[in-house]
XYZ file of C-alpha atoms in Angstrom:
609
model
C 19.817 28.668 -22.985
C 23.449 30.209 -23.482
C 25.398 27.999 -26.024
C 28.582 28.247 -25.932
C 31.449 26.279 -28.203
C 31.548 23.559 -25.434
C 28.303 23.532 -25.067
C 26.317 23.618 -28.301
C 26.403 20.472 -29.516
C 25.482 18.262 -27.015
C 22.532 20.007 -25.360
C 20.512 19.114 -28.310
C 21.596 15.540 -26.950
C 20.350 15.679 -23.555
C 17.046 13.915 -22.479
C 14.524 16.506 -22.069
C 13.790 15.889 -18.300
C 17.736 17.315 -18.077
C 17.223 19.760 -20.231
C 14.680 21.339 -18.078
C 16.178 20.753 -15.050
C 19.562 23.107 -16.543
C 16.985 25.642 -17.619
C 15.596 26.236 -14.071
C 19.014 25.949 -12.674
C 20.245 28.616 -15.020
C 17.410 30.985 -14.878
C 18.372 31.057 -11.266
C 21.841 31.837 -12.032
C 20.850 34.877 -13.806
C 18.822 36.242 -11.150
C 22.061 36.610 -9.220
C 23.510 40.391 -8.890
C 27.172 39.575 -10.148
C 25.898 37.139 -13.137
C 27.769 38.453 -16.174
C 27.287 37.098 -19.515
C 31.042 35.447 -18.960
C 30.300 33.887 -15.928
C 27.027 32.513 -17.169
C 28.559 30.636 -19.946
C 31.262 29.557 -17.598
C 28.263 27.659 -15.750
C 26.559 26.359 -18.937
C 29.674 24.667 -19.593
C 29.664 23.370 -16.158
C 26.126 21.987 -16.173
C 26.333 20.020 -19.795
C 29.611 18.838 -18.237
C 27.860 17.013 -15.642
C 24.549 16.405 -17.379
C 26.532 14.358 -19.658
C 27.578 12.222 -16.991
C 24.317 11.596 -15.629
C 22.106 11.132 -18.635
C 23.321 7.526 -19.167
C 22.027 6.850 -15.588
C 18.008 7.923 -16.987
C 18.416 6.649 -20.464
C 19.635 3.238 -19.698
C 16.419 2.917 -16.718
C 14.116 5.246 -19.272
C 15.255 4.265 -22.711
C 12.146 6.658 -23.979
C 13.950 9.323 -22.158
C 16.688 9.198 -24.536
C 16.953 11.355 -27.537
C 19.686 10.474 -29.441
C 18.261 7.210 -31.052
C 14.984 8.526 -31.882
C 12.831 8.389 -28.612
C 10.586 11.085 -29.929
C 9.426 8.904 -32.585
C 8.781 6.431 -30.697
C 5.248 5.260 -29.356
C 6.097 6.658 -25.828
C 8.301 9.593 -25.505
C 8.786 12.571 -22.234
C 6.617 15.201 -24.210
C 3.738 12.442 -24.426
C 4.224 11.401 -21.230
C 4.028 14.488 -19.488
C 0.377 15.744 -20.497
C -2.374 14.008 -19.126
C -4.618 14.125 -22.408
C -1.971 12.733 -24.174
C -1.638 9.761 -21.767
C -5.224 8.903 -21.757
C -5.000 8.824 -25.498
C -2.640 6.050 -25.279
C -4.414 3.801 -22.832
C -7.279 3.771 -25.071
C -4.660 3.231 -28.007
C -2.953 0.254 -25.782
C -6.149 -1.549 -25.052
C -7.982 -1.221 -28.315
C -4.370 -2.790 -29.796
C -4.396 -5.676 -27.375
C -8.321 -6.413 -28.608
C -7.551 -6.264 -32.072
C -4.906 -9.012 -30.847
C -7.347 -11.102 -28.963
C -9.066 -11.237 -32.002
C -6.514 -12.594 -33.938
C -6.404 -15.967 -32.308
C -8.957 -18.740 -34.000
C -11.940 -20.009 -32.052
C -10.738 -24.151 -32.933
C -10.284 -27.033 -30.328
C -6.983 -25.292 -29.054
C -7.020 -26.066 -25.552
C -7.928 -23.053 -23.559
C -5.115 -22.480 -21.504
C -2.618 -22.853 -24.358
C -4.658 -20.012 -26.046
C -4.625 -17.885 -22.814
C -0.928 -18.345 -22.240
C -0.480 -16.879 -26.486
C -3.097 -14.112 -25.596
C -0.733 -13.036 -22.725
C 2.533 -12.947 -24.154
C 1.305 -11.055 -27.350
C -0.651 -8.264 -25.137
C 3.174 -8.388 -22.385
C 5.148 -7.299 -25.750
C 2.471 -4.278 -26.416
C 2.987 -3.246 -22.607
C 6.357 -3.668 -22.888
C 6.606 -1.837 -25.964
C 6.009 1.863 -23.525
C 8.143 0.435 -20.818
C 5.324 -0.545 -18.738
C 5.387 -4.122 -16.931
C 2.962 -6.572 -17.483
C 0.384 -7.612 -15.003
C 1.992 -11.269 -14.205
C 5.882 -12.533 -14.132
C 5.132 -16.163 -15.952
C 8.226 -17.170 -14.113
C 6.412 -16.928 -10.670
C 2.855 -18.592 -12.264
C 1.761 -21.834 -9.984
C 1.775 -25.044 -11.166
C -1.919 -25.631 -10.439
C -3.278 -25.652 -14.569
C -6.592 -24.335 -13.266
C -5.265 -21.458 -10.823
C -2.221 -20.480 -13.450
C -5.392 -20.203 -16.113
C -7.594 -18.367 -13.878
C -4.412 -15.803 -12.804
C -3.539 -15.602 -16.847
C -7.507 -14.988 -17.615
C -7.120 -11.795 -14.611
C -4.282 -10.481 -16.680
C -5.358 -10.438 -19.719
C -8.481 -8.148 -18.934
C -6.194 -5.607 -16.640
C -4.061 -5.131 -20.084
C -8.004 -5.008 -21.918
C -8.919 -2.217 -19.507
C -8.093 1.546 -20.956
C -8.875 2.685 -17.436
C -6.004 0.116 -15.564
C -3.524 1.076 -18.570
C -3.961 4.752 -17.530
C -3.101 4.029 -13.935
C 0.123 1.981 -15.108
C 0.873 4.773 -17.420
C 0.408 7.763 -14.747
C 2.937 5.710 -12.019
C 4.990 5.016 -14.581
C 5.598 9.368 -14.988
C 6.173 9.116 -11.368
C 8.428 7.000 -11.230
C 10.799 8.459 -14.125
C 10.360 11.933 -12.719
C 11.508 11.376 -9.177
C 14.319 9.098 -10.482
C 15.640 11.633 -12.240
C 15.351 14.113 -9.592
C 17.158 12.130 -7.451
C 19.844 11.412 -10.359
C 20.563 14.877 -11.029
C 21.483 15.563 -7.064
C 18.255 17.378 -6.634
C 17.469 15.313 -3.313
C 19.761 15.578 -0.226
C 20.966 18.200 2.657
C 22.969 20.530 0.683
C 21.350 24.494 0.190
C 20.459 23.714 -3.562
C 18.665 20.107 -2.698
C 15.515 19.242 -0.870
C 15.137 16.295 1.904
C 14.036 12.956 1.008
C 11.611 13.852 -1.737
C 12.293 16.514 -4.527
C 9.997 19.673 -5.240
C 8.438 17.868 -8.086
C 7.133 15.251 -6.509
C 6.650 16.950 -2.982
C 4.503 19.219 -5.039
C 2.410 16.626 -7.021
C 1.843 14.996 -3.440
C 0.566 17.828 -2.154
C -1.098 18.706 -5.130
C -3.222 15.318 -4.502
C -3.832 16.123 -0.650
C -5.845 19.161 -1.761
C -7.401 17.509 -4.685
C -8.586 14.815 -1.814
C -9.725 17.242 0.760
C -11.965 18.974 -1.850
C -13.536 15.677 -2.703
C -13.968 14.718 0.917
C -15.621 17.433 1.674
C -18.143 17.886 -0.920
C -19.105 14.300 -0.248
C -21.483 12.351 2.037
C -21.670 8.667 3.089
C -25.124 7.313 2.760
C -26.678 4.085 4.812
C -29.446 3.576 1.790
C -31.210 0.873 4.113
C -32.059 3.843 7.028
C -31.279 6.924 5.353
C -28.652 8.029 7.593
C -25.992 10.366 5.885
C -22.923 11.552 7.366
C -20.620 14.110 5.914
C -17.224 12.269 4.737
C -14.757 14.629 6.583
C -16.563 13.811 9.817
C -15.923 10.120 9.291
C -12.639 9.886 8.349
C -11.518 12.324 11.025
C -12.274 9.123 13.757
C -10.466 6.977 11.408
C -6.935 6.050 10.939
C -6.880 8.064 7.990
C -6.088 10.809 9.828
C -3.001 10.951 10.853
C -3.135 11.773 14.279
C -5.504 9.316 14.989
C -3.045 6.548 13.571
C -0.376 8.093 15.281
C -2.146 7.291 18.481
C -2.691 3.840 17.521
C 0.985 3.090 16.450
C 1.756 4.618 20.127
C -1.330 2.349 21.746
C 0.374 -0.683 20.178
C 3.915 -0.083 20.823
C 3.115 0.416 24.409
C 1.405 -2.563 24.834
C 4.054 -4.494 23.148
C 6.346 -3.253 25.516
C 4.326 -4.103 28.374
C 3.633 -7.617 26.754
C 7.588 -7.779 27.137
C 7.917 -6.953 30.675
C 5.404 -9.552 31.147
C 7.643 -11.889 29.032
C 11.167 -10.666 30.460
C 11.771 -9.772 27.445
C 14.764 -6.983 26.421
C 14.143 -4.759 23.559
C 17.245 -3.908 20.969
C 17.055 -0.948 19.028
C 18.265 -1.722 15.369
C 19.300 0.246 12.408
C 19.581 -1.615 9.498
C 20.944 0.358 6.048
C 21.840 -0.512 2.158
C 25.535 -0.875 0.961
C 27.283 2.235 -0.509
C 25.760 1.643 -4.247
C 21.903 1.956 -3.024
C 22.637 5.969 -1.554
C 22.664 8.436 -4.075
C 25.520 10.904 -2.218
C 27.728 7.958 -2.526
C 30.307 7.727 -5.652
C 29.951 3.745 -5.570
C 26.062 4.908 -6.425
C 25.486 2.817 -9.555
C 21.781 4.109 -10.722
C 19.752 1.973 -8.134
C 16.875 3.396 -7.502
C 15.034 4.218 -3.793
C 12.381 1.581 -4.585
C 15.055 -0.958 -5.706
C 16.849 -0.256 -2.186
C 13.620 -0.929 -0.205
C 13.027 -4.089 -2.236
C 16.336 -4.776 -1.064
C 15.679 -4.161 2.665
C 12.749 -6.429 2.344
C 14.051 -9.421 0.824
C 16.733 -9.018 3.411
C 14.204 -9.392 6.538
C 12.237 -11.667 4.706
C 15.544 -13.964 4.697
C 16.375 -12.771 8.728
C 12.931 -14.359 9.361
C 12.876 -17.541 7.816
C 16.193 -17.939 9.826
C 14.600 -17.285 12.753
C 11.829 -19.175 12.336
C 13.955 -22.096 11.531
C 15.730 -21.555 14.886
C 12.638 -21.159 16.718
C 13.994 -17.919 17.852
C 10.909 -16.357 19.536
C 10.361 -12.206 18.769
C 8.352 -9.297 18.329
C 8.181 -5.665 17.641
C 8.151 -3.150 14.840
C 9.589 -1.888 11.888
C 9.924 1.747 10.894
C 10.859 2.354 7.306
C 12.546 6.092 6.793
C 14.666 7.970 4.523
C 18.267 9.257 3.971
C 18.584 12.909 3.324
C 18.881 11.544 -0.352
C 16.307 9.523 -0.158
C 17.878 6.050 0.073
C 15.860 4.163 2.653
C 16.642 2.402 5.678
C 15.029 0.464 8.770
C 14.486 0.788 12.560
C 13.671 -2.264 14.546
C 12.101 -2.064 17.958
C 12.824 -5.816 18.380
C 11.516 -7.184 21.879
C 13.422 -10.817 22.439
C 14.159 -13.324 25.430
C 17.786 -12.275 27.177
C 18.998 -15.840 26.343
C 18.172 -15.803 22.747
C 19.463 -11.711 22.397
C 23.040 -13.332 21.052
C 22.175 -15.437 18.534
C 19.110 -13.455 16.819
C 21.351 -10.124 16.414
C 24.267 -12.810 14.923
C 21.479 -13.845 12.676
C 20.402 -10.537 11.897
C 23.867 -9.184 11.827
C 24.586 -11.697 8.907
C 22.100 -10.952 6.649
C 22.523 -7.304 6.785
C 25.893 -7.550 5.927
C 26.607 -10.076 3.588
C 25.901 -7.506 0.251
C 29.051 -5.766 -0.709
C 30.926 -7.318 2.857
C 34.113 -6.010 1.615
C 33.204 -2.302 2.112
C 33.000 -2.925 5.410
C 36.017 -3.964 6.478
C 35.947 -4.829 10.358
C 33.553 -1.844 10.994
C 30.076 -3.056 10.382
C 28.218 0.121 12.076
C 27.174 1.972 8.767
C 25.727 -1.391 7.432
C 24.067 -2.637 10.764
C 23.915 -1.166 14.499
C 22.332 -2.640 17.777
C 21.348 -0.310 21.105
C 20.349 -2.458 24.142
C 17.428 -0.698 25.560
C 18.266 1.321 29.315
C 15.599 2.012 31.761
C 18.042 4.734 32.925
C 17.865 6.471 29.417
C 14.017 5.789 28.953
C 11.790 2.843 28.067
C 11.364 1.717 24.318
C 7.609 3.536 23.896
C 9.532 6.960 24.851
C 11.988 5.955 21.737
C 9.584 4.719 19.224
C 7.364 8.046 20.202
C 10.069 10.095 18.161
C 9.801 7.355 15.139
C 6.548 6.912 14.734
C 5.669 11.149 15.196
C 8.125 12.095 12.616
C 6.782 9.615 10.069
C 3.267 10.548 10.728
C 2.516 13.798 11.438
C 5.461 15.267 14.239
C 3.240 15.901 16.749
C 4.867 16.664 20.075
C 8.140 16.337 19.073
C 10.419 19.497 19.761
C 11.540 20.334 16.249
C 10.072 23.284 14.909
C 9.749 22.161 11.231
C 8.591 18.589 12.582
C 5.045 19.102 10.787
C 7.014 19.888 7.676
C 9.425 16.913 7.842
C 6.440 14.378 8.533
C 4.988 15.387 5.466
C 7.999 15.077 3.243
C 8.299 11.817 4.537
C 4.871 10.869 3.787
C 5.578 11.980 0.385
C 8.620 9.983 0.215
C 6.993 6.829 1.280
C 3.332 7.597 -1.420
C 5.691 9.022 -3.868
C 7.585 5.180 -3.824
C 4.609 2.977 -2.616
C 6.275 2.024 0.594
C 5.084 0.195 3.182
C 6.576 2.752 6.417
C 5.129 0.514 9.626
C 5.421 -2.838 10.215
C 4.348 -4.763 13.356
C 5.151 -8.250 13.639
C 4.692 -10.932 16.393
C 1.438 -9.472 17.994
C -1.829 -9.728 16.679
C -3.244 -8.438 13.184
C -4.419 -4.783 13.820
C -7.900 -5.543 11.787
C -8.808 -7.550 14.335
C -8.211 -5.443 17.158
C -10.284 -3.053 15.075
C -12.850 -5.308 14.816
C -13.071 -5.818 18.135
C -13.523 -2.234 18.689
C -16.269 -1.581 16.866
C -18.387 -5.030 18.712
C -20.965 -3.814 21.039
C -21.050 -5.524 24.698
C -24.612 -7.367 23.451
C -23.003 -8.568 19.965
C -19.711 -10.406 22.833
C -21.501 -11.078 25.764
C -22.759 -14.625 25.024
C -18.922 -15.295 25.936
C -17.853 -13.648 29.190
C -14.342 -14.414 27.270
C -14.840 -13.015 24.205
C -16.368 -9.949 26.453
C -13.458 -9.669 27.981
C -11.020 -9.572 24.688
C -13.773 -6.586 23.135
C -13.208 -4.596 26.427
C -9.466 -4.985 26.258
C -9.326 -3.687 22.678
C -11.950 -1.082 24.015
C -9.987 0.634 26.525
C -6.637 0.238 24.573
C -4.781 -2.658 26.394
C -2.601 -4.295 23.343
C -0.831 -6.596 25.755
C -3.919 -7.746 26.945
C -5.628 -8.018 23.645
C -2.582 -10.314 22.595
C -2.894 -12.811 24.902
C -6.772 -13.018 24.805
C -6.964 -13.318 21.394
C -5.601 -16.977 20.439
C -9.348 -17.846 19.457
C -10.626 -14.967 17.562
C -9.433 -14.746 13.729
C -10.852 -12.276 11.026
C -13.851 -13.170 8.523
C -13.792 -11.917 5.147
C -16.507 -12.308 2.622
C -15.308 -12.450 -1.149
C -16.351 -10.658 -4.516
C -14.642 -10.576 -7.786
C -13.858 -7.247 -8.473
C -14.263 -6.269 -12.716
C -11.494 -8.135 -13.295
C -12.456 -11.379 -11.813
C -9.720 -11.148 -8.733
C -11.247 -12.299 -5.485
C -11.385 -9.067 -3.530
C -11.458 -9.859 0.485
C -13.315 -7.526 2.521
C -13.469 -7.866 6.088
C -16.652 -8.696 7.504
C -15.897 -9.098 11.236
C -14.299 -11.701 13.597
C -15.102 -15.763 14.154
C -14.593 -16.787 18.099
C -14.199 -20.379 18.605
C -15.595 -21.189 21.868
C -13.723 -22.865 24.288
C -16.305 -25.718 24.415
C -15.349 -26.776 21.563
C -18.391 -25.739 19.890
C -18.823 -24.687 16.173
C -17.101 -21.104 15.882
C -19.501 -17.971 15.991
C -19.591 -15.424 13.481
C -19.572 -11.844 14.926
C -20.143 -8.934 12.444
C -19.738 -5.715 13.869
C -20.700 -3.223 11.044
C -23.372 -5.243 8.955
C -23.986 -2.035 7.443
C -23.347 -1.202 3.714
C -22.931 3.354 2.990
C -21.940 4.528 -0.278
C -20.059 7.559 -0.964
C -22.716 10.347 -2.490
C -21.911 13.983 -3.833
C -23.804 16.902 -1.318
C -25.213 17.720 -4.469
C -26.998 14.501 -5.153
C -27.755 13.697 -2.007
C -31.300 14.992 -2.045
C -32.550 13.614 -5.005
C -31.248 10.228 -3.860
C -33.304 10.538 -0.438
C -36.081 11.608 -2.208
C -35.714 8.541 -4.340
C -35.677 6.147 -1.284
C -39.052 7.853 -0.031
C -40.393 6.643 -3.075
C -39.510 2.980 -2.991
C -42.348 1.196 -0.784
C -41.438 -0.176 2.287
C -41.602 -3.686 3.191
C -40.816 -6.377 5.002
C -38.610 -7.345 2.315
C -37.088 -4.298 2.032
C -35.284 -4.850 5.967
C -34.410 -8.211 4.334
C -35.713 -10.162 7.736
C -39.535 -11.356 6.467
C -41.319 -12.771 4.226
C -44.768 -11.691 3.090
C -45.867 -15.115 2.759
C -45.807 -15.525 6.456
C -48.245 -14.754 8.486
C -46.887 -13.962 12.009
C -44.613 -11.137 12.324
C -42.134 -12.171 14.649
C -42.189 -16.152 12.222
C -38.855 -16.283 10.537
C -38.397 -16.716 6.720
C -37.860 -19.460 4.576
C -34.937 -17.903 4.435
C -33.777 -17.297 8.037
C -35.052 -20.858 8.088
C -32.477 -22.157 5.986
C -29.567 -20.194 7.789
C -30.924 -21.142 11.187
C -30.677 -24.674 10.342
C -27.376 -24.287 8.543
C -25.575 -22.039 11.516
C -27.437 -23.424 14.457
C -28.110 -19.958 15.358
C -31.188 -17.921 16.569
C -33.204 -16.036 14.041
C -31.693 -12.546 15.579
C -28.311 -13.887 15.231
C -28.635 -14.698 11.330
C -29.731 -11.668 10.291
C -26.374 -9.983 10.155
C -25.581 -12.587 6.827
C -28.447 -12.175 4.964
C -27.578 -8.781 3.252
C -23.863 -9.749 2.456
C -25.275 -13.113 0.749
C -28.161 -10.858 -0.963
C -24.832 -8.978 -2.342
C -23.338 -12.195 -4.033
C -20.654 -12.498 -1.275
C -19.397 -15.478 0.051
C -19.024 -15.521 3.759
C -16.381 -18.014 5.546
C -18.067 -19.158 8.995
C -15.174 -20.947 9.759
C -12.164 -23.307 8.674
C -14.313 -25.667 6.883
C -17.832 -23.972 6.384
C -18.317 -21.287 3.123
C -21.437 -19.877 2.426
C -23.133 -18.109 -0.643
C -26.216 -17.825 -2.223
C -26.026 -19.171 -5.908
C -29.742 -18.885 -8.054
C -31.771 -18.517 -4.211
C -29.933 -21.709 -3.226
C -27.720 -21.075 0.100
C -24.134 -23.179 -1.116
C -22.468 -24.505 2.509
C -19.494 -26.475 1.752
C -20.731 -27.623 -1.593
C -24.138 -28.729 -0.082
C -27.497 -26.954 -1.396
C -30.000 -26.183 1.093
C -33.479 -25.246 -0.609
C -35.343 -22.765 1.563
C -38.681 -24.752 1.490
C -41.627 -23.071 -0.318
């Protein structure tokens, strides 16, 4: 760099994430064709000027960042955190610390949770120690002794794990890089900036799209029970992992919400809801908040509009689209479908909320804080608005724009680069259900000309319809402990309580269980399965002990008599069970299969010999 007198002294100062940033600025200064030696220093001055403004705004959020009281020596510092190796290193560090600590605490007639609760706050100080937050906030712990040991017991082996350190570690790089893009001006509309997300992180995002894609497509998905294999890139393409394909969905749903409102008489408002002037970085009220902080913000904001609401019995629907400032700073669209009588006093409710942060900026002009739009048939119906929304958040597909592609995936890598949540729908039915639904075959729903009816209606794409059919059906979820002993919920398929008033039926839809395989390795594992006998065992619906073919197992028995179902219909449970999951039949029954005893409700059921 060019020192000059002004200059000299206080570069030395600067976190290095500045410095770095004034070393690419300048070395495209100099590539200018009038950029004398005069001039340069001129715009050294310039820079350190302003860096010295906006270094306080990094060092107070990333104290590590901070050289002038010793960062570098400290356990974390930006030269450490920016190399992956290095990183690593210190996970294992972090974890084989916070053993050594578990250690420390004496094996006596303690009570257990008093011991768990130490164990905690010693390994919290070691996390906190490199700026990273620990697993659990002990203010929000529940009063339940068991559930706030169990919860404490969960934390304590995340901050044991090298490999969930690494992950903390790796988001926590992220996070200090893109704030202090954003800090230094490097995100916005001006000729020098880029929108919503800077090159850094645009880049890294990217960076992981094509690490992705490579992995997708050298990889297979494997059904071990038949054999079948599928290449990855095939599946995901009918998924809502690509984009387009969720981009239809998002317009499937917003048009049926729209025709669930005509059906209603139900208007639709248009709302834009933003942050006051210290969330947006172009602002000079900014006061360091970061983009994540100001979505928090949004949140807890609509999370107050709807208890209101709720407490007024203020009936609604429709969806939220999160997006981003040319600086980044987010905001939120409503499509908000509501009865014309009750229009008045939700958008007062709403209205209130938005703007009671930082009122006085307003002044009697509330539009910058909070708008409304009454939707006009003349101008177009709501689905023709949303389209541009939800296409330029996705993947701008047919909207006019040329660089539409482009701005759908800076937005993208906005929303990954922050962890937010861009689409909300509320009101309607979960979307995992309709998807459910979808994936039922006509003989799996047919026992119910009802239930038929709802899987043909999320079949041919009728939201509206699928909304009002589907009072009865709810999701089913079996649940595992994943390595850290959290109960993991993985959807299973759908319960539909008859209208009979009969026990409610279990429908599973994909009893199936693949497993992602390298192409490599995906002949040696077929050849493996050739070489495991077959038996009746093996398609986990007979026993050897029985004679007739067609007989059911003990087995089968046991779930027959437990579900009241035929032996066909049990035989999508018995491989989830086999797996150690525990499948919820309905509100009050649980099954699981504990030692070859089938649990139901705390009941044991021996399958007889």
């Amino acid at each position: 760099m060019i020192h000059t007198t002004q200059s000299r002294y206080f570069i030395k100062k600067l976190p290095n994430v500045v410095r770095e940033d004034m070393q690419r600025l300048l070395t495209a200064r100099r590539q200018r064709a009038a950029a004398t030696q005069n001039n340069l220093a001129r715009y050294m001055d310039d820079l350190v000027n302003r860096a010295l403004k906006l270094a306080p705004f990094i060092e107070d959020r990333y104290p590590f960042a901070d050289r002038r009281h010793g960062a570098k020596h400290e356990r974390l510092h930006h030269e450490l955190l920016m190399r992956d190796e290095a990183l690593h290193r210190l996970a294992q560090q972090l974890a084989n610390d916070n053993q050594a600590l578990l250690e420390t605490f004496p094996e006596d007639d303690t009570p257990f949770l008093t011991v768990i609760t130490a164990v905690y706050q010693a390994m919290a100080e070691t996390l906190r120690g490199v700026h990273l937050r620990p697993p659990l906030s002990e203010r929000t712990l529940p009063n339940d002794l068991d559930e706030r040991e169990a919860l404490l017991l969960i934390a304590c082996k995340k901050m044991l794990s090298d490999a969930w350190l690494e992950k903390q570690l790796l988001w926590l790089r992220t996070q200090y890089l893109e704030y202090a893009q954003v800090t230094l001006e490097r995100v916005g509309d001006k000729a020098h900036q880029h929108r919503y997300v800077s090159r850094l992180s645009f880049q890294a995002w990217k960076n992981k799209q094509q690490a992705a894609k490579r992995f997708i497509e050298r990889t297979e998905v494997l059904d071990e029970e038949t054999g079948e294999h599928f290449p990855l890139q095939d599946v995901i393409a009918r998924t809502t992992a690509n984009p387009e394909n969720r981009r239809i969905e998002m317009m499937v749903r917003a048009r049926g919400f729209q025709e669930l409102a005509q059906d209603l008489d139900y208007t639709c408002l248009f709302i834009t809801w933003t942050l006051p002037s210290r969330y947006h970085r172009n602002s000079p009220k900014w006061d360091g908040l970061s983009i994540k902080d100001g979505h928090q913000t949004l949140m807890h904001q609509w999370k107050l509009a709807r208890a209101r609401l709720a407490k007024a019995e203020l009936p609604y629907f429709g969806v939220r689209v999160a997006e981003p400032h040319q600086d980044g700073t987010p905001h939120a669209h409503y499509f908000l479908f509501c009865a014309e009588a009750d229009r008045d006093r939700l958008i007062a409710t709403l209205q209130d909320v938005a703007t009671t942060e930082d009122r006085h900026e307003l002044g009697d002009d509330i539009t910058p804080r909070f708008t409304v739009i009454a939707s006009d048939p003349a101008r177009g119906d709501a689905v023709a608005y949303m389209a541009k929304y939800i296409g330029k958040n996705i993947n701008g597909a047919h909207l006019p724009e040329s660089d539409a592609e482009q701005t759908a995936q800076r937005v993208r890598a906005w929303a990954s680069t922050h962890r937010l949540h861009q689409f909300q729908h509320f009101g309607g039915k979960p979307v995992g259900l309709w998807r459910q639904l979808r994936r039922a075959t006509a003989d799996q729903t047919r026992f119910d000309p009802e239930l038929d009816t709802l899987r043909q209606a999320a079949d041919t794409s009728k939201w509206a319809l699928f909304c009002q059919l589907a009072e009865r059906a709810t999701l089913a979820y079996e649940t595992q402990p994943n390595v850290y002993g959290e109960a993991v919920h993985k959807t299973v398929g759908f319960t539909w309580a008859p209208a009979s008033g009969a026990e409610p039926v279990l429908v599973t839809p994909c009893a199936r269980t693949y497993r992602l395989i390298n192409k490599a390795a995906l002949d040696a594992a077929l050849k493996a399965r050739r070489a495991v006998p077959w038996s009746t065992e093996n398609k986990c619906n007979r026993d050897l002990h029985h004679p007739h073919e067609n007989a059911p197992s003990p087995f089968e028995s046991a779930l027959m008599k437990v579900t009241g179902w035929t032996q066909k219909g049990v035989q999508c449970l018995i491989r989830p069970l086999r797996r150690g999951a525990t499948l919820t039949l309905d509100r009050h029954r649980r099954l699981s299969l504990q030692n070859g005893h089938l649990h139901v409700q705390g009941a044991k059921y021996v399958p007889p010999d």
